[in-house]
Coordinates of N, CA, C and O in Angstrom, one line a residue:
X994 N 10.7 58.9 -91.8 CA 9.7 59.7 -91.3 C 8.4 59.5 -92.1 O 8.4 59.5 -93.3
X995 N 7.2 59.3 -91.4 CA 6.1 59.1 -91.8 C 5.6 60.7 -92.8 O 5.5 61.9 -92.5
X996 N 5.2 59.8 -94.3 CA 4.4 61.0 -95.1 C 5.8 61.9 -96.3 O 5.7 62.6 -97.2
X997 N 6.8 61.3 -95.5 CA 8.1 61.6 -96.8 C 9.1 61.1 -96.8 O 9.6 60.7 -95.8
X998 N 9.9 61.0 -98.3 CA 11.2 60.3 -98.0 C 12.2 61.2 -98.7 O 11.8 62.4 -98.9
X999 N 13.2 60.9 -98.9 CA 14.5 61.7 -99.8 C 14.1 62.4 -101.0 O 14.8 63.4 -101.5
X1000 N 12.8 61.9 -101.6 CA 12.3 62.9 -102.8 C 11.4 63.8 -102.4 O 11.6 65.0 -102.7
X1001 N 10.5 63.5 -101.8 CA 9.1 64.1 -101.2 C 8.5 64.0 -100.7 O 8.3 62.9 -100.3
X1002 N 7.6 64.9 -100.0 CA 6.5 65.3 -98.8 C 5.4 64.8 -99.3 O 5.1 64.7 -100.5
X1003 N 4.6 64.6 -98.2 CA 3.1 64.8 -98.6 C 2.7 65.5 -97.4 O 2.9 65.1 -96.2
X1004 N 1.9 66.9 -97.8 CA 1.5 67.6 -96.4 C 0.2 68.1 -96.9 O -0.2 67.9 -98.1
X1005 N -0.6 68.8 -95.8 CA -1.5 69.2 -95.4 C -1.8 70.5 -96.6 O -1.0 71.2 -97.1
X1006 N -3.2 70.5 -96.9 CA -3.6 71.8 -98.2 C -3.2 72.9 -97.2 O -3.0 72.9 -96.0
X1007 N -3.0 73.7 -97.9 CA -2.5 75.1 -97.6 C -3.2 76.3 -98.1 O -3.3 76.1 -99.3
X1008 N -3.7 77.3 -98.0 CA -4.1 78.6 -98.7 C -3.2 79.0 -100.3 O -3.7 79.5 -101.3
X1009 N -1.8 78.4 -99.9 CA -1.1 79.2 -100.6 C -1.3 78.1 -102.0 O -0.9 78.3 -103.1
X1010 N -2.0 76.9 -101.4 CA -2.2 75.8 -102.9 C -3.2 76.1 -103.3 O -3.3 75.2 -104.2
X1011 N -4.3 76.8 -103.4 CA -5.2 77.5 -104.3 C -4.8 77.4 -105.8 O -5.3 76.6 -106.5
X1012 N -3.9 78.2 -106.1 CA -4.0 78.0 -107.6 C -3.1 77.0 -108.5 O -2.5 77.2 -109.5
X1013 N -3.3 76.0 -107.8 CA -2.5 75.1 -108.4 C -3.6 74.2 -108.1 O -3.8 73.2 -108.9
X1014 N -4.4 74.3 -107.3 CA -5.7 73.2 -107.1 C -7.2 74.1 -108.3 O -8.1 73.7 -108.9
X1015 N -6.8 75.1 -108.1 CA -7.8 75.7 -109.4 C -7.2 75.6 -110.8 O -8.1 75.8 -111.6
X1016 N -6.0 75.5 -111.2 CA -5.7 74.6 -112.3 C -6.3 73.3 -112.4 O -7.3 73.1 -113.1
X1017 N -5.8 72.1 -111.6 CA -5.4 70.6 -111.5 C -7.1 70.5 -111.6 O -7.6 69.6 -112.3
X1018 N -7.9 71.2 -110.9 CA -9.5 71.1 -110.4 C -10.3 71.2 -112.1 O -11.3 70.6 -112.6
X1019 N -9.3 72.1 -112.6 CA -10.6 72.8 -114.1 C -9.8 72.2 -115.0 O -9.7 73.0 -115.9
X1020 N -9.1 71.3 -115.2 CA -8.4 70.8 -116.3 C -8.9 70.0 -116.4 O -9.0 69.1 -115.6
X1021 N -9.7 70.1 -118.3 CA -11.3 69.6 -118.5 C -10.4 68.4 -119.4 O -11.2 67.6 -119.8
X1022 N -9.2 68.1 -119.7 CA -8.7 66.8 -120.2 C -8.9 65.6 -119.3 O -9.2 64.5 -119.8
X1023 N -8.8 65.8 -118.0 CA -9.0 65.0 -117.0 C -10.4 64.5 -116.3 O -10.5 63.5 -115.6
X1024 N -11.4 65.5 -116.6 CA -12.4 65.3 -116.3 C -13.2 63.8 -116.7 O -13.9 63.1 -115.9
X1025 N -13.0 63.6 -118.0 CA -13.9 62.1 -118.2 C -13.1 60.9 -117.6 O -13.3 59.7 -118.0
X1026 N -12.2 61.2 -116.7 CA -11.7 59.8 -116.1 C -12.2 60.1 -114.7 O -11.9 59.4 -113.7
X1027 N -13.1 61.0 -114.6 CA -13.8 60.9 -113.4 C -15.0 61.0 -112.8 O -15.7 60.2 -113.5
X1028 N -15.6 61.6 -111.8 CA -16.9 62.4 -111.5 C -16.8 63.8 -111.8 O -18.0 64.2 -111.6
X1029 N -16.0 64.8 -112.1 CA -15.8 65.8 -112.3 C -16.9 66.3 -113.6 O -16.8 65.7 -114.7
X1030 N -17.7 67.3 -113.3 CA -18.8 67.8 -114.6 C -18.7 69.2 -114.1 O -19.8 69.7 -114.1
X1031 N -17.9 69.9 -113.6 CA -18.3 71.5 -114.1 C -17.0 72.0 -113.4 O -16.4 71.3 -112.6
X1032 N -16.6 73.2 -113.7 CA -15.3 73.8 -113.4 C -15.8 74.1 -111.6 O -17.0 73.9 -111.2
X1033 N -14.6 74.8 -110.8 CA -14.7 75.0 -109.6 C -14.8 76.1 -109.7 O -14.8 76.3 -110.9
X1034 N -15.0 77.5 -108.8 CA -14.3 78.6 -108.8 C -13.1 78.7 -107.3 O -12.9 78.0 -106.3
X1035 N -12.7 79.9 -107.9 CA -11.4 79.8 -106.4 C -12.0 79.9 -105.2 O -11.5 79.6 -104.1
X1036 N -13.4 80.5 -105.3 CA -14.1 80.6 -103.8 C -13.8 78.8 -103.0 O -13.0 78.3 -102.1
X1037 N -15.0 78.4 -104.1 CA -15.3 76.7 -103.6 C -14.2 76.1 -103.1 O -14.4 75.2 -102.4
X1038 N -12.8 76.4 -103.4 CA -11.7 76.1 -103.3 C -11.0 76.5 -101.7 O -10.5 75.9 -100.8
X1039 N -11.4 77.6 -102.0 CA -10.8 78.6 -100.9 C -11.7 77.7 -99.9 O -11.1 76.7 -99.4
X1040 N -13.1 77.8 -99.5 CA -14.1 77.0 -98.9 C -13.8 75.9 -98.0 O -13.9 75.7 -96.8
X1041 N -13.4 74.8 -99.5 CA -12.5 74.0 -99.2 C -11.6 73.7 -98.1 O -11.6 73.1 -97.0
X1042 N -10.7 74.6 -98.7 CA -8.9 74.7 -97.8 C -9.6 75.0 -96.2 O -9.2 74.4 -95.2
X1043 N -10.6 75.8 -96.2 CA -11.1 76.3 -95.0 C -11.9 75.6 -94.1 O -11.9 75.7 -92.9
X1044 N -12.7 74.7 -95.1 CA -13.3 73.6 -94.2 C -12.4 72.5 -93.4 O -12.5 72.3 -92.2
X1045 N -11.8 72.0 -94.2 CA -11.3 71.0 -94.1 C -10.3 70.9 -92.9 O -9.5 71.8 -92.8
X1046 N -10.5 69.9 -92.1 CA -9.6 69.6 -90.6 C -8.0 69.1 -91.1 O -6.9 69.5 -90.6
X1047 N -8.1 68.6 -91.9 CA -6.6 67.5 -92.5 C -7.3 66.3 -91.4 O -6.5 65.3 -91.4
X1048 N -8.0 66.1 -90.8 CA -8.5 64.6 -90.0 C -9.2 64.0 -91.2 O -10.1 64.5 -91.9
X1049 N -8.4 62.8 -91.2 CA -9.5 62.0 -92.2 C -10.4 61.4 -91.6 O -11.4 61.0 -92.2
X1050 N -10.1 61.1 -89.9 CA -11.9 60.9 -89.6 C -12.9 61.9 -89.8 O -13.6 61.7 -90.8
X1051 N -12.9 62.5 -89.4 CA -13.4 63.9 -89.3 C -14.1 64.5 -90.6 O -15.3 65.0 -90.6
X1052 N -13.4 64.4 -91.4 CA -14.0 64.8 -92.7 C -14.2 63.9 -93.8 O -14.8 64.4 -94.8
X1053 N -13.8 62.5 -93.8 CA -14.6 61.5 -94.4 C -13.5 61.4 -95.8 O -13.8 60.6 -96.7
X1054 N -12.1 62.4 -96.0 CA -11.6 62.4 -96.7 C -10.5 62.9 -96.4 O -10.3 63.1 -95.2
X1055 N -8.9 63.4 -97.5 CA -7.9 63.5 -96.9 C -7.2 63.8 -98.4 O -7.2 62.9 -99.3
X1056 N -6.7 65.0 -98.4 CA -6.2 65.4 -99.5 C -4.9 66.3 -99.2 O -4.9 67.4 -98.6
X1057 N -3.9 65.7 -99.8 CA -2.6 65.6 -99.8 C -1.4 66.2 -100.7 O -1.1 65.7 -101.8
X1058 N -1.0 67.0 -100.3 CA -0.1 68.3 -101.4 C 1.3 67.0 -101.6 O 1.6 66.4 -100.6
X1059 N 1.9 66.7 -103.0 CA 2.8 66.3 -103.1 C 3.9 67.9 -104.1 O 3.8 68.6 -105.0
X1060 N 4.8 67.6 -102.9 CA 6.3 68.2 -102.5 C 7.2 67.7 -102.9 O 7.5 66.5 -102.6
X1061 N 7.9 68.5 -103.9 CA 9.5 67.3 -104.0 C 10.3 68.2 -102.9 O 10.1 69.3 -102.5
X1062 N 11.3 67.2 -102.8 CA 12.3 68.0 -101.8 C 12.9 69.2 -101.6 O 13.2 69.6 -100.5
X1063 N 13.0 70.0 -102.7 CA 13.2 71.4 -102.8 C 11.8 72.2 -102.8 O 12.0 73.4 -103.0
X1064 N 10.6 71.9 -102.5 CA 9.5 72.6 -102.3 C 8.6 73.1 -103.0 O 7.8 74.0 -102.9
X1065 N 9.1 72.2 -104.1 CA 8.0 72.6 -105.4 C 6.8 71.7 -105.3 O 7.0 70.4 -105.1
X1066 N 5.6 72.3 -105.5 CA 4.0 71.6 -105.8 C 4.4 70.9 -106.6 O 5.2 71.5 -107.3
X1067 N 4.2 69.5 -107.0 CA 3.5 68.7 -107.6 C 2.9 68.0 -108.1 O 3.1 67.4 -109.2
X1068 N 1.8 68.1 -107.2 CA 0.6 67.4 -107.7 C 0.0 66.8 -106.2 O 0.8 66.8 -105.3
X1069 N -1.5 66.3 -106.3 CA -1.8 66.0 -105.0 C -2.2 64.6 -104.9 O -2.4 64.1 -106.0
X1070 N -2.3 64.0 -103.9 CA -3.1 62.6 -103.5 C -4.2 62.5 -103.1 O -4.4 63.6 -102.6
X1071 N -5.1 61.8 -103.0 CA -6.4 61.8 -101.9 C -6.7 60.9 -102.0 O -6.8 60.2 -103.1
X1072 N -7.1 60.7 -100.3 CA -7.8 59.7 -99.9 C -9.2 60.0 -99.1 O -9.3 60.4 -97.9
X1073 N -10.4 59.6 -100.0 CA -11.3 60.0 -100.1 C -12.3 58.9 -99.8 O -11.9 57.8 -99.9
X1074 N -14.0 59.1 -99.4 CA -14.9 57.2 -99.4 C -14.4 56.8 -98.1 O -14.9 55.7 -97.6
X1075 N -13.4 57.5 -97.3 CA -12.8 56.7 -96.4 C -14.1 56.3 -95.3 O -15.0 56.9 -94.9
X1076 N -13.4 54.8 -95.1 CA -14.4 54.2 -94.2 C -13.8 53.1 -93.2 O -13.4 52.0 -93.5
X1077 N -13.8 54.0 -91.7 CA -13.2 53.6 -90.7 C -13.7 52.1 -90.5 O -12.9 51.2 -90.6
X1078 N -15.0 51.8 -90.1 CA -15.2 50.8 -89.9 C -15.1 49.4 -90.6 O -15.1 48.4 -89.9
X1079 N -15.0 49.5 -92.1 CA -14.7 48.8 -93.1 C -12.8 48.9 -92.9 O -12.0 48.0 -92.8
X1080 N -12.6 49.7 -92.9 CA -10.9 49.5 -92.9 C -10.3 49.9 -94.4 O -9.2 49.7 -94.8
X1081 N -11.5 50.6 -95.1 CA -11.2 50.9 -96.4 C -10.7 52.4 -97.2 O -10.6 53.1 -96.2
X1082 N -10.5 53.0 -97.9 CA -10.1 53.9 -98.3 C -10.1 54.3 -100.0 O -8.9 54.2 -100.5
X1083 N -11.2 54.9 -101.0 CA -10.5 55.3 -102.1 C -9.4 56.1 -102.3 O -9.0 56.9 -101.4
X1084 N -8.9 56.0 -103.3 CA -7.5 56.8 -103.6 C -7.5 57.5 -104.8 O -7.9 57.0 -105.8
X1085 N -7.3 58.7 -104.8 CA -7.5 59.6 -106.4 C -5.6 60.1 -106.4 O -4.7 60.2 -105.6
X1086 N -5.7 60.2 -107.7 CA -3.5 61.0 -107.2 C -3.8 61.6 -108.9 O -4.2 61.1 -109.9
X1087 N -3.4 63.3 -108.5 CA -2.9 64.4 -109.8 C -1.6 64.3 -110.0 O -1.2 64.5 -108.8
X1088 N -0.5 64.1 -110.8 CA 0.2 64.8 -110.7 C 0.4 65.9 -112.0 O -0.2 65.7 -113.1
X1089 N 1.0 66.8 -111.8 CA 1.3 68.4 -112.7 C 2.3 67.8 -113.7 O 3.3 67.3 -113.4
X1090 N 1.6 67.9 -115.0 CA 2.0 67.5 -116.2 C 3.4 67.9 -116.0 O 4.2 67.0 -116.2
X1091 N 3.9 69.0 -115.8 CA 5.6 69.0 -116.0 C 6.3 68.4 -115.0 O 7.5 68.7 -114.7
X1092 N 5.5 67.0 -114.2 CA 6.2 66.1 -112.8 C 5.8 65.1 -113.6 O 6.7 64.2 -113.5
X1093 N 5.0 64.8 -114.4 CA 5.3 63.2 -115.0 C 5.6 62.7 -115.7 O 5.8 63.2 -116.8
X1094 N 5.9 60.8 -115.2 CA 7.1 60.5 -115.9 C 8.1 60.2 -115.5 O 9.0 59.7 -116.1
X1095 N 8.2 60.7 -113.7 CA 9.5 61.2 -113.0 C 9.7 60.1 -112.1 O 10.9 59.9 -111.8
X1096 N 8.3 59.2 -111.3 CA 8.7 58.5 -110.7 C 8.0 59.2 -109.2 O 8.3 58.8 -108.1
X1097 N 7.1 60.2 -109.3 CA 6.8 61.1 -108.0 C 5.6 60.5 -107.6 O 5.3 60.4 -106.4
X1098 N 4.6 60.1 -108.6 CA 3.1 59.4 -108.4 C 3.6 58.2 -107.6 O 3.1 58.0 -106.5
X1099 N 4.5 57.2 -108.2 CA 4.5 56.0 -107.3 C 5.2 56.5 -106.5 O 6.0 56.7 -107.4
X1100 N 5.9 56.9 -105.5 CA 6.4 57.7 -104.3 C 5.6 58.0 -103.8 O 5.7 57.7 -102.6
X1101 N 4.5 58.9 -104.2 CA 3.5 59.2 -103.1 C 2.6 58.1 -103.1 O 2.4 57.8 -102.0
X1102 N 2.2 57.5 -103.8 CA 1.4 56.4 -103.8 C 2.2 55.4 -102.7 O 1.6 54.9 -101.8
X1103 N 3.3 55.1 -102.8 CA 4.2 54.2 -101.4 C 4.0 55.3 -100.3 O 3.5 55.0 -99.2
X1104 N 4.3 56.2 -100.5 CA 4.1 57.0 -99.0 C 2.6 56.8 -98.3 O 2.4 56.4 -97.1
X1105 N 1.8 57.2 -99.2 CA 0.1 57.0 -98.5 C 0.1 55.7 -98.2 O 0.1 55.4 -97.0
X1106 N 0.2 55.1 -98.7 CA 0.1 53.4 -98.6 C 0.6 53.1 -97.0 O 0.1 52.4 -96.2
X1107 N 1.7 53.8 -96.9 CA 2.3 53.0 -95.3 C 1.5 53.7 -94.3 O 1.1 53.1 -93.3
X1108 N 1.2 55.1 -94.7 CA 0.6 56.0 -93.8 C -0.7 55.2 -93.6 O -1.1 54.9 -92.4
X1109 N -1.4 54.8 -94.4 CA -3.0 54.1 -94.1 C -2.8 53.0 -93.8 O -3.8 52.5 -93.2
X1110 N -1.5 51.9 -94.3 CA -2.0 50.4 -94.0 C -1.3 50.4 -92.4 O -1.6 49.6 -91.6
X1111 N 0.0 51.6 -92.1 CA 0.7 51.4 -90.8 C 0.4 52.4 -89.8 O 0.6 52.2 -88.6
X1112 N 0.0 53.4 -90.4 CA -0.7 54.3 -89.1 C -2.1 54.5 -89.2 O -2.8 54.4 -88.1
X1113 N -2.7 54.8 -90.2 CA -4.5 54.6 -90.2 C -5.1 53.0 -89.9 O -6.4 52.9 -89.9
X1114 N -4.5 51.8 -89.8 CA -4.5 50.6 -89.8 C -5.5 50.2 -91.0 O -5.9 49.0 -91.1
X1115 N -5.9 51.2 -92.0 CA -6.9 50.9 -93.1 C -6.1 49.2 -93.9 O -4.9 48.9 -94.1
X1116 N -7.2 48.3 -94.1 CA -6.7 47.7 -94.9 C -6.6 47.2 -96.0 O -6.0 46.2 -96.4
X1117 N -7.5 48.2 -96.8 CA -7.3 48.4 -98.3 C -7.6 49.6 -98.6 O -8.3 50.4 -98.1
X1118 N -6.7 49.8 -100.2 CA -7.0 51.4 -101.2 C -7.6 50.4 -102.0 O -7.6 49.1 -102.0
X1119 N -8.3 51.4 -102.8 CA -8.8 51.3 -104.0 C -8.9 52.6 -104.5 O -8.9 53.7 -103.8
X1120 N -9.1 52.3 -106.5 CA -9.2 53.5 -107.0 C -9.8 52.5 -108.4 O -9.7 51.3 -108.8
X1121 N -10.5 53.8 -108.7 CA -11.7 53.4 -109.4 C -11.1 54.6 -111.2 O -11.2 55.8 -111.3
X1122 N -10.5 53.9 -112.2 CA -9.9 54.0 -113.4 C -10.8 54.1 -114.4 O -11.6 53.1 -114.4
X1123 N -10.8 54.8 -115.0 CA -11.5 54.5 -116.6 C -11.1 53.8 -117.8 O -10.0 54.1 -118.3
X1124 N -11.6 53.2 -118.0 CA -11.3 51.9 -118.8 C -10.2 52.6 -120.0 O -9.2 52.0 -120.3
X1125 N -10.6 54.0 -120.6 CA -9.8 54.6 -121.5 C -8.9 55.1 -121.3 O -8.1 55.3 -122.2
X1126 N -8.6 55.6 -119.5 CA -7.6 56.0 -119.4 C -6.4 54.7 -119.0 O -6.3 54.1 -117.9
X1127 N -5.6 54.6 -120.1 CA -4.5 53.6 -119.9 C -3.6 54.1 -119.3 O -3.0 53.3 -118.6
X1128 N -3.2 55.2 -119.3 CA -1.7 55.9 -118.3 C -2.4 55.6 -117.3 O -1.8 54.6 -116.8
X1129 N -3.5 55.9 -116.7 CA -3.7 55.6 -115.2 C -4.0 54.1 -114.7 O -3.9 53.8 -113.5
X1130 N -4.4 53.2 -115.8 CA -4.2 52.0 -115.0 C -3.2 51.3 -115.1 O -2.9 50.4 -114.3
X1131 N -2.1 51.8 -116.5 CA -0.7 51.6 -116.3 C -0.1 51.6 -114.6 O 0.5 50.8 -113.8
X1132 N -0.4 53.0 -114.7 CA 0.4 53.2 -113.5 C 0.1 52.7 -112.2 O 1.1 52.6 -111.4
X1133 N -1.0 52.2 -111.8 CA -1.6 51.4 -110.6 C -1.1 50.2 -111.0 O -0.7 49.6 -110.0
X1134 N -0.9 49.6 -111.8 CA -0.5 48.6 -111.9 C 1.0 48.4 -111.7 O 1.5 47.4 -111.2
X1135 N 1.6 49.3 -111.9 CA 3.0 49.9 -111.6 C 3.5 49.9 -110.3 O 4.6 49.7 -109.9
X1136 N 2.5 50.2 -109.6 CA 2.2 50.8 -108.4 C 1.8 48.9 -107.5 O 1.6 49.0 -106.3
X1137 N 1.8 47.8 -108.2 CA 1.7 46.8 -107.6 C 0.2 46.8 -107.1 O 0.0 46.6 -105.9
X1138 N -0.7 47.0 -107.7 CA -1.9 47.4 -107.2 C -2.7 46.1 -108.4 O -2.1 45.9 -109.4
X1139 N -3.8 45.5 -108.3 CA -4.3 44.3 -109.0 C -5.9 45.1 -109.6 O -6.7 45.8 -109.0
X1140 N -6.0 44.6 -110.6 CA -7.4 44.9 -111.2 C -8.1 43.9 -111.0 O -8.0 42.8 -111.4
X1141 N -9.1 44.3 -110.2 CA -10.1 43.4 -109.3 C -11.3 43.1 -109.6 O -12.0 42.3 -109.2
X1142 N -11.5 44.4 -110.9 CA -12.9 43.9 -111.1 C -13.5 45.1 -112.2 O -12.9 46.2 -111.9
X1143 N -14.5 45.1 -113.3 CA -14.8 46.0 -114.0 C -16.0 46.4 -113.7 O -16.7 45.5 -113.2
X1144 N -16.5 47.8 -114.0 CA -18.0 48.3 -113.4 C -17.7 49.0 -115.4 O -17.1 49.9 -116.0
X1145 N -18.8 47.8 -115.7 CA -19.3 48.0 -116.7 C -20.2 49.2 -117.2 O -20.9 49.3 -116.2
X1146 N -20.5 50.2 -118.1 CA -20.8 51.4 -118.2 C -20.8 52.2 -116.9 O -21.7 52.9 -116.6
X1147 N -19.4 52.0 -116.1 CA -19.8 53.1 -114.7 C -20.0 54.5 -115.3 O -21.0 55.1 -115.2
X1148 N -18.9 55.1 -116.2 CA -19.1 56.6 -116.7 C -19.7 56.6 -117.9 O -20.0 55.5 -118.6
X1149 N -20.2 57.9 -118.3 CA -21.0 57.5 -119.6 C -20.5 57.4 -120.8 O -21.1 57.4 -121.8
X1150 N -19.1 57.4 -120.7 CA -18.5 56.9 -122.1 C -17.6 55.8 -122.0 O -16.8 55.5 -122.9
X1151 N -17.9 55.0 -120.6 CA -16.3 54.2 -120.5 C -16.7 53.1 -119.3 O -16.9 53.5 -118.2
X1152 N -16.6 52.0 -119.5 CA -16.6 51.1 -118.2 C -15.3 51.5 -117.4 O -14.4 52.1 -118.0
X1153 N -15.2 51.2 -116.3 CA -13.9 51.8 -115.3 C -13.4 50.1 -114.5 O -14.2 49.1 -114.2
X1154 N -11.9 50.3 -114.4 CA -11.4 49.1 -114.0 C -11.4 49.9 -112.4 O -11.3 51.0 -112.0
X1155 N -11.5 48.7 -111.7 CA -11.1 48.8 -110.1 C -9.8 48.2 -110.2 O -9.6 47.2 -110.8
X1156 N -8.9 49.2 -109.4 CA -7.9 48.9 -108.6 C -7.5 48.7 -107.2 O -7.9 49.5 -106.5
X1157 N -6.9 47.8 -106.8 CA -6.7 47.7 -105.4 C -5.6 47.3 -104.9 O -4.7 46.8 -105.6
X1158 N -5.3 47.6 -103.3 CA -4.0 47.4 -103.0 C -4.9 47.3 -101.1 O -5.6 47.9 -100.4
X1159 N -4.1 45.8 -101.3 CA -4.5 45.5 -99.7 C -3.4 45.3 -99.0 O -2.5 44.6 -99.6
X1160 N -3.2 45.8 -97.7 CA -2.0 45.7 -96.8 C -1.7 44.2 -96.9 O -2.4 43.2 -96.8
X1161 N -0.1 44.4 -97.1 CA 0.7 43.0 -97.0 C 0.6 42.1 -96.3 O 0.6 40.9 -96.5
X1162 N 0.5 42.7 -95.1 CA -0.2 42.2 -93.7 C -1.6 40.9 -93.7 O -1.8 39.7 -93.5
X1163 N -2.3 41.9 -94.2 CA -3.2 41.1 -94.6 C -3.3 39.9 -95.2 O -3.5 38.8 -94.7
X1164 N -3.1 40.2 -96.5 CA -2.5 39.1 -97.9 C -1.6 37.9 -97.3 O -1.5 36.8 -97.8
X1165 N -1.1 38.6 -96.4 CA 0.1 37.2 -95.5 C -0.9 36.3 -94.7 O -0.7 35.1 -94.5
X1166 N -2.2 36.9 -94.0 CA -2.4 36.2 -93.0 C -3.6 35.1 -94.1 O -3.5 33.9 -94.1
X1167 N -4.6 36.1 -95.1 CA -5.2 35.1 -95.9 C -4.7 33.8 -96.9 O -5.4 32.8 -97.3
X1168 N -3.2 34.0 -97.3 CA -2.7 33.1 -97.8 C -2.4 32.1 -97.2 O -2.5 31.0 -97.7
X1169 N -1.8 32.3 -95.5 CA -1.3 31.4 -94.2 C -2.7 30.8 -94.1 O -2.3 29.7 -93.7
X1170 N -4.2 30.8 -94.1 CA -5.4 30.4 -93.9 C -5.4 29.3 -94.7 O -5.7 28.2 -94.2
X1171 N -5.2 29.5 -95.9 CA -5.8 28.3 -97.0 C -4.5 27.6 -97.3 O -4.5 26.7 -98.1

């Protein structure tokens, strides 16, 4: 079934994930591996949950509750930058410090992956790494995912590695070319 397998779901934000997204949101350790510069409050959050369709056309993004099989939060995915016309997609993934380690990030990261390269027909992720954060380019790389390219001073303390993962599909038909 599309979006989970024998460990885990990936579903739709919920009201009731508020404060697990107002943790994961203000946890200022994680901040310099990204765009993140000021805490949320539960409103913007709340806002959020309330704006948001779950259509990633529609709202240009797509942010995804990771579930283990017994129904505990996780940690979330997103796929965010999306761009229909291009066939593209960035990729951001939290998971909740007492889930890692476990093997749940590349699970959801395989889950999203089929959902966009086999039902969104997107034909590439990317995620955009800080050069200092090594667990996270560990883990894309873990994740079969290639470092494609460096954006030299992107943050202000850290050049950032690009990560990418292009449908297999693809990669088959460019290699059959040349």
């Amino acid at each position: 079934m599309l979006l989970q397998n024998e460990h885990i779901r990936l579903r739709k934000v919920e009201p009731q994930d508020l404060p697990f997204l107002y943790l994961w949101e203000n946890d200022t350790a994680e901040w310099g591996s990204g765009d993140t510069h000021n805490p949320l409050s539960q409103k913007d959050l709340r806002d959020y949950i309330e704006r948001s369709t779950g259509d990633v056309y529609k709202d240009g993004q797509l942010r995804l509750i990771i579930e283990t099989a017994e129904g505990t939060t996780a940690g979330c995915i997103d796929m965010y930058d999306f761009d229909p016309h291009n066939r593209r997609s960035a990729v951001g993934i939290y998971i909740d410090s007492a889930f890692r380690r476990k093997g749940i990030g590349q699970e959801a990261v395989r889950l999203l992956e089929e959902y966009a390269f086999c039902f969104l027909h997107v034909r590439m992720l990317y995620s955009f790494v800080a050069a200092a954060n090594k667990k996270s380019a560990h883990f894309f790389a873990s994740c079969a995912w290639q470092q494609v390219s460096t954006l030299p001073y992107w943050l202000q303390n850290s050049d950032v590695f690009v990560y990418q993962r292009i449908t297999p599909l693809l990669q088959e038909s460019v290699s059959r070319e040349f």
